[in-house]
């Protein structure tokens, strides 16, 4: 390959991964992966969670060493002992989970990513200039914990750009951005590409990849499936390659008729209980029986506090929350469950389940008040096991034995279990937060279908999600949270992305005022 | 010498061991390592310091021996918590128990012995200025050294790249590792520095404060030093204020006892500890944002994935 390229006078790829393999114990996270990255090209790395994207990228950035295979930088083999070496070559990385230091200032964060030869003052000046030039405004003296998610990502990008990288790696950069913020990011990336830099863009958002990327490499279960031009593929064909089969289409329950309101929240205000939290400010909403209400918004705008208030983890005024016309704001989680409500929090491990306890014990933890799992104070083991079996069968939970520890299940299977555990009790009201966060497409489809079916049977379902695609797929109405306030809901059919995006960015909460004026 | 002058001098002397030990612990905690073994490192420093000074007749060698002993004990802590990723709280508590036991062993042959304490500074003219002269120019060298160490720590943390890296590691070791910073090495150095300071603070007691050895002579000062770091919100400047405040409480209760205030002496002796508890409660109630003060990774074990 190389020789041929040289003969034809074509330069070698900027970075070439040849037969990269990485083994963690029994798991082969990367299996002989080849990847060519060229200058002035945006190259997508596609794959489901656990497909091996992060592992491959960490190898390219020198964070972990491959078990086998070779990296070539501009045609020459290199061994990367650490990120400092990768950066010296010209590799920059923007992490998915920000690698920022919350208690340090923007400038201090940037300085730490640079070689120690440049003085602090010089770095600050260059930072200001660079952030202006690329339209990424930042105040160097601000501490990071005061900044929004979008601003934090800007720091990461500027930090990477300060090293003038030839290759920039971005790990799911739009996962936490509003659509408008994502658009601005794409403009910046196009510009970087125009300057001749190579960009490796990790994502599982297919539309985004089709729009932005010149080439796509698709991974599945640690293996490379294909390299293709994403603009010539359809979203469906890309998805097929990612998943290795068809994804079940979610069928919305046509002819669902919304009945009266079953969950009503009226002027719910709540102070946060930790210093990083968000204050809920007169949140009002109604969920009717047979309806799914979606709550959109960038994470950290009060969704956690809203969930805590709805589930009874934090108590509020009795009248702030009504379930089936009973004031429940000051009732405990179990009292609300007895009224037919069920709750699925965002974190699967540590909140929805106790990681090191068996599934049957975990079933007991949310079911003891409202099922036959406890009799006269004693655990009815047969009932807890039966409940696990039922959930397993109905929701196709795959596990190694009948009653394993929660932590041993994969993310998708555990999510099917925690959602299924509640749905099998046929709740009248279900509040679920990020129902398909970080799960594979197959499990996501199962969970969404289950939510739709539950609503079709007359339950009121409230879905808090950052994933707009998901809400558009299953919600009847969508409301947006921003800084602890809630917009008036929009009918999903009429809610276009731009409007929702503006609401997510907080630029307008007018629909709510308009609704009030009209009422 | 007036009463006020003697009180101020006594407060400065009583505060110095606290300031030294707390300054070292502040650096370790800024790197994200919670070493609860300060009391143990102090008392081993005190025992070794006294033994070395008694054997050689040199206060300097005594101080160096105290530093070496504190550093050695901190080395054990670093080996366990950083090398083997053992829980920091449990290891720190064990270190204190180990230190107290060791100090009894080392000091067994020296009980009741006396040495000449560290000389005080004397600059003709300056030291003779009434009141201020003794206070500013007539202290023992440890007092000046402790203040110099705190200033040095401030300069290191906020004015040097290495200090910035240390704060970054304490804030988020995983990110620091991703940036290529040597997390474990820097943490180890911070712990060793903490041990050296604690050893020196301990050695101050038999070398200058009360120039003889009795077992258990640190009497909980290591715990007060730990509380001081929290009291100071991990800021070197506030550490000085806090240390002198606590030193003042210690001295005032002695004077109150001497003046025959009708309060049981046991209660008065416990005042510094009660003040510690009170201050911690007040701080945790009034602090707006805890995260801005405490190093975010404090007390957590970090194991780099390879």
Coordinates of C-alpha atoms in Angstrom, one line a residue, chain B:
Chain B
X1 CA 8.6 41.7 80.3
X2 CA 4.9 42.7 80.3
X3 CA 2.1 40.2 80.5
X4 CA 0.9 41.0 77.0
X5 CA 4.3 40.6 75.6
X6 CA 4.8 37.2 77.3
X7 CA 1.4 36.1 76.1
X8 CA 2.1 37.0 72.5
X9 CA 5.5 35.2 72.7
X10 CA 3.8 32.1 74.1
X11 CA 1.1 32.2 71.5
X12 CA 3.6 32.3 68.7
X13 CA 5.5 29.4 70.2
X14 CA 2.4 27.3 70.8
X15 CA 1.2 28.0 67.2
X16 CA 4.4 27.1 65.4
X17 CA 4.1 23.3 65.6
X18 CA 0.5 23.5 64.4
X19 CA 1.5 25.8 61.5
X20 CA 4.3 23.5 60.4
X21 CA 2.3 20.3 60.4
X22 CA -0.8 21.9 58.9
X23 CA 1.3 23.5 56.1
X24 CA 2.6 20.1 55.1
X25 CA -0.8 18.5 55.2
X26 CA -2.2 21.4 53.1
X27 CA 0.2 20.5 50.3
X28 CA -0.7 16.8 50.5
X29 CA -4.4 17.5 50.5
X30 CA -4.1 19.9 47.6
X31 CA -2.7 17.0 45.7
X32 CA -5.8 15.0 46.7
X33 CA -4.2 12.8 49.4
X34 CA -5.8 12.8 52.8
X35 CA -3.2 11.7 55.3
X36 CA -4.8 11.3 58.7
X37 CA -1.5 10.2 60.1
X38 CA -0.2 13.7 60.9
X39 CA -0.3 13.0 64.7
X40 CA 1.8 9.9 64.2
X41 CA 4.3 11.6 62.0
X42 CA 4.6 14.5 64.4
X43 CA 5.3 12.4 67.5
X44 CA 7.8 10.2 65.7
X45 CA 9.5 13.4 64.6
X46 CA 9.4 14.6 68.2
X47 CA 11.0 11.4 69.5
X48 CA 13.7 11.2 66.9
X49 CA 14.4 14.9 67.0
X50 CA 14.9 14.8 70.7
X51 CA 17.0 11.6 70.6
X52 CA 19.3 13.0 67.9
X53 CA 19.7 16.4 69.7
X54 CA 20.4 14.7 73.0
X55 CA 23.0 12.4 71.5
X56 CA 24.8 15.1 69.3
X57 CA 24.0 18.2 71.3
X58 CA 22.9 19.9 68.1
X59 CA 19.5 21.4 67.6
X60 CA 20.0 21.4 63.8
X61 CA 20.7 17.7 63.7
X62 CA 17.7 17.2 65.9
X63 CA 15.5 19.1 63.6
X64 CA 16.9 17.2 60.6
X65 CA 16.3 13.9 62.4
X66 CA 12.7 15.0 63.0
X67 CA 12.2 15.8 59.4
X68 CA 13.7 12.5 58.3
X69 CA 11.5 10.5 60.7
X70 CA 8.3 12.3 59.5
X71 CA 9.3 11.8 55.9
X72 CA 10.1 8.1 56.5
X73 CA 6.6 7.5 58.0
X74 CA 5.0 9.4 55.2
X75 CA 7.0 7.2 52.8
X76 CA 5.2 4.2 54.3
X77 CA 1.9 6.0 53.8
X78 CA 2.7 6.8 50.2
X79 CA 3.8 3.3 49.5
X80 CA 0.5 1.9 50.8
X81 CA -2.0 4.5 49.5
X82 CA -0.3 5.4 46.2
X83 CA 1.7 2.3 45.3
X84 CA -0.9 -0.2 46.5
X85 CA -4.0 2.0 46.3
X86 CA -5.0 1.2 49.9
X87 CA -7.8 3.3 51.5
X88 CA -6.3 6.6 52.7
X89 CA -8.5 7.0 55.8
X90 CA -7.7 3.6 57.2
X91 CA -4.0 3.9 56.4
X92 CA -3.8 7.3 57.9
X93 CA -5.4 6.2 61.2
X94 CA -3.1 3.2 61.3
X95 CA -0.1 5.4 60.7
X96 CA -1.0 7.5 63.8
X97 CA -1.3 4.3 65.9
X98 CA 2.1 3.1 64.5
X99 CA 3.7 6.5 65.1
X100 CA 2.5 6.8 68.7
X101 CA 3.8 3.3 69.4
X102 CA 7.2 3.9 67.7
X103 CA 7.7 7.1 69.5
X104 CA 7.3 5.4 72.9
X105 CA 9.9 2.8 71.9
X106 CA 12.4 5.4 70.5
X107 CA 11.9 7.7 73.5
X108 CA 12.0 5.0 76.2
X109 CA 15.6 5.7 77.1
X110 CA 15.2 9.4 77.1
X111 CA 12.3 10.0 79.5
X112 CA 13.2 12.7 81.9
X113 CA 16.3 13.8 80.0
X114 CA 16.7 17.5 79.2
X115 CA 18.5 19.5 76.5
X116 CA 19.2 23.2 76.0
X117 CA 16.4 24.5 73.9
X118 CA 16.8 26.2 70.6
X119 CA 18.4 29.7 71.1
X120 CA 16.3 32.7 70.3
X121 CA 17.3 35.3 67.8
X122 CA 19.2 38.3 69.2
X123 CA 20.0 41.3 67.0
X124 CA 21.4 44.1 69.2
X125 CA 19.4 47.2 68.9
X126 CA 16.4 45.7 67.1
X127 CA 15.6 43.0 69.6
X128 CA 15.9 45.6 72.4
X129 CA 13.1 47.7 71.0
X130 CA 10.4 47.6 73.7
X131 CA 7.6 45.1 73.2
X132 CA 7.9 44.7 69.4
X133 CA 11.6 43.9 69.5
X134 CA 11.2 40.6 71.3
X135 CA 8.2 39.6 69.3
X136 CA 9.6 40.5 65.8
X137 CA 13.3 39.9 66.3
X138 CA 13.6 37.6 69.3
X139 CA 11.9 34.4 68.3
X140 CA 13.5 31.0 67.9
X141 CA 14.5 30.1 64.3
X142 CA 11.6 27.6 63.9
X143 CA 9.0 30.5 64.1
X144 CA 10.6 32.3 61.2
X145 CA 11.1 29.0 59.3
X146 CA 7.4 28.1 59.6
X147 CA 6.3 31.4 58.2
X148 CA 8.9 31.1 55.4
X149 CA 7.5 27.7 54.6
X150 CA 3.9 29.0 54.3
X151 CA 5.0 31.8 52.0
X152 CA 7.0 29.4 50.0
X153 CA 3.9 27.1 49.7
X154 CA 1.8 30.0 48.6
X155 CA 4.3 31.0 46.0
X156 CA 4.6 27.4 44.8
X157 CA 0.9 26.8 44.5
X158 CA -0.1 30.0 42.8
X159 CA 3.0 31.2 41.0
X160 CA 4.6 28.1 39.6
X161 CA 3.7 25.6 36.9
X162 CA 4.5 22.7 39.2
X163 CA 2.1 24.1 41.8
X164 CA -0.6 24.5 39.2
X165 CA -0.1 20.9 38.2
X166 CA -0.4 19.8 41.8
X167 CA -3.7 21.7 42.2
X168 CA -4.9 20.1 39.0
X169 CA -4.1 16.6 40.2
X170 CA -6.0 17.3 43.4
X171 CA -8.9 18.5 41.4
X172 CA -9.2 15.8 38.9
X173 CA -6.5 13.1 38.8
X174 CA -8.0 11.3 35.8
X175 CA -7.9 14.4 33.6
X176 CA -4.4 15.2 34.9
X177 CA -3.3 11.7 33.9
X178 CA -5.0 12.2 30.5
X179 CA -2.9 15.3 30.0
X180 CA 0.2 13.3 30.8
X181 CA 1.0 14.6 34.3
X182 CA 2.7 12.0 36.6
X183 CA -0.2 11.8 39.1
X184 CA 1.2 9.3 41.4
X185 CA 4.7 10.7 41.5
X186 CA 3.5 14.2 42.3
X187 CA 1.2 12.9 44.9
X188 CA 4.0 10.9 46.5
X189 CA 6.2 14.0 46.6
X190 CA 3.4 16.0 48.2
X191 CA 2.9 13.3 50.8
X192 CA 6.6 13.2 51.6
X193 CA 6.7 17.0 52.0
X194 CA 3.7 16.7 54.3
X195 CA 5.6 14.2 56.4
X196 CA 8.7 16.3 56.5
X197 CA 6.7 19.3 57.8
X198 CA 4.9 17.2 60.3
X199 CA 8.2 15.7 61.5
X200 CA 9.6 19.2 61.9
X201 CA 6.5 20.4 63.7
X202 CA 6.8 17.5 66.1
X203 CA 10.5 18.0 66.6
X204 CA 9.8 21.6 67.5
X205 CA 8.1 20.5 70.7
X206 CA 11.1 18.9 72.5
X207 CA 13.7 21.1 70.7
X208 CA 12.3 24.5 71.5
X209 CA 8.8 24.5 73.1
X210 CA 9.5 22.3 76.2
X211 CA 13.1 21.1 75.9
X212 CA 12.6 17.6 77.3
X213 CA 11.0 14.4 76.2
X214 CA 7.7 12.9 77.6
X215 CA 5.8 10.3 75.8
X216 CA 2.7 11.5 74.0
X217 CA 3.9 15.0 74.1
X218 CA 2.2 16.0 70.8
X219 CA -1.1 15.7 72.7
X220 CA -3.4 15.7 69.7
X221 CA -1.7 18.6 67.9
X222 CA -1.7 16.5 64.7
X223 CA -5.5 16.3 64.8
X224 CA -5.7 20.1 65.3
X225 CA -3.4 20.6 62.3
X226 CA -5.7 18.4 60.2
X227 CA -8.7 20.5 61.3
X228 CA -6.7 23.7 60.6
X229 CA -6.3 22.8 56.9
X230 CA -10.1 22.6 56.6
X231 CA -10.5 25.7 58.7
X232 CA -8.2 27.5 56.2
X233 CA -10.2 26.3 53.2
X234 CA -6.9 24.9 51.9
X235 CA -5.5 28.5 51.5
X236 CA -2.0 29.1 52.9
X237 CA -2.8 32.6 54.1
X238 CA -5.7 31.6 56.2
X239 CA -3.6 28.8 57.6
X240 CA -1.4 31.3 59.4
X241 CA -4.4 33.1 60.9
X242 CA -6.0 29.8 61.9
X243 CA -2.8 28.5 63.5
X244 CA -2.3 31.6 65.6
X245 CA -5.9 31.6 66.6
X246 CA -5.7 28.0 67.9
X247 CA -2.4 28.8 69.6
X248 CA -4.0 31.7 71.3
X249 CA -6.8 29.5 72.6
X250 CA -4.3 27.1 74.0
X251 CA -2.4 29.8 75.8
X252 CA -5.4 31.7 77.0
X253 CA -6.8 28.6 78.8
X254 CA -3.4 28.2 80.6
X255 CA -3.6 31.8 81.7
X256 CA -7.2 31.5 82.7
X257 CA -6.3 28.5 84.8
X258 CA -3.4 30.4 86.3
X259 CA -5.7 33.3 87.1
X260 CA -8.0 30.9 89.0
X261 CA -11.1 31.2 86.8
X262 CA -13.6 28.9 88.5
X263 CA -13.9 26.5 85.7
X264 CA -12.5 22.9 85.9
X265 CA -9.0 22.7 84.4
X266 CA -10.0 19.7 82.4
X267 CA -12.7 21.7 80.6
X268 CA -10.2 24.5 79.9
X269 CA -7.7 22.0 78.5
X270 CA -10.3 20.7 76.1
X271 CA -11.0 24.2 74.8
X272 CA -8.8 24.0 71.7
X273 CA -10.5 20.8 70.7
X274 CA -14.0 22.2 71.3
X275 CA -13.0 25.2 69.2
X276 CA -11.9 22.9 66.4
X277 CA -15.3 21.2 66.4
X278 CA -17.1 24.5 66.6
X279 CA -15.1 26.0 63.7
X280 CA -15.7 23.0 61.5
X281 CA -19.4 23.1 62.1
X282 CA -19.6 26.8 61.4
X283 CA -17.5 26.4 58.2
X284 CA -19.6 23.6 56.8
X285 CA -22.8 25.6 57.5
X286 CA -21.7 28.9 56.0
X287 CA -19.7 27.8 53.0
X288 CA -21.6 28.6 49.9
X289 CA -20.0 26.2 47.6
X290 CA -17.9 23.4 49.2
X291 CA -16.4 22.4 45.9
X292 CA -14.6 25.7 45.5
X293 CA -12.6 25.1 48.6
X294 CA -11.9 21.4 49.0
X295 CA -9.7 19.7 46.4
X296 CA -12.3 17.7 44.5
X297 CA -10.5 14.4 44.6
X298 CA -9.5 14.6 48.3
X299 CA -9.2 11.1 49.8
X300 CA -9.9 9.2 46.6
X301 CA -7.6 6.5 45.3
X302 CA -6.4 6.9 41.8
X303 CA -5.2 4.0 39.7
X304 CA -4.1 4.9 36.2
X305 CA -5.4 2.5 33.6
X306 CA -2.8 1.1 31.3

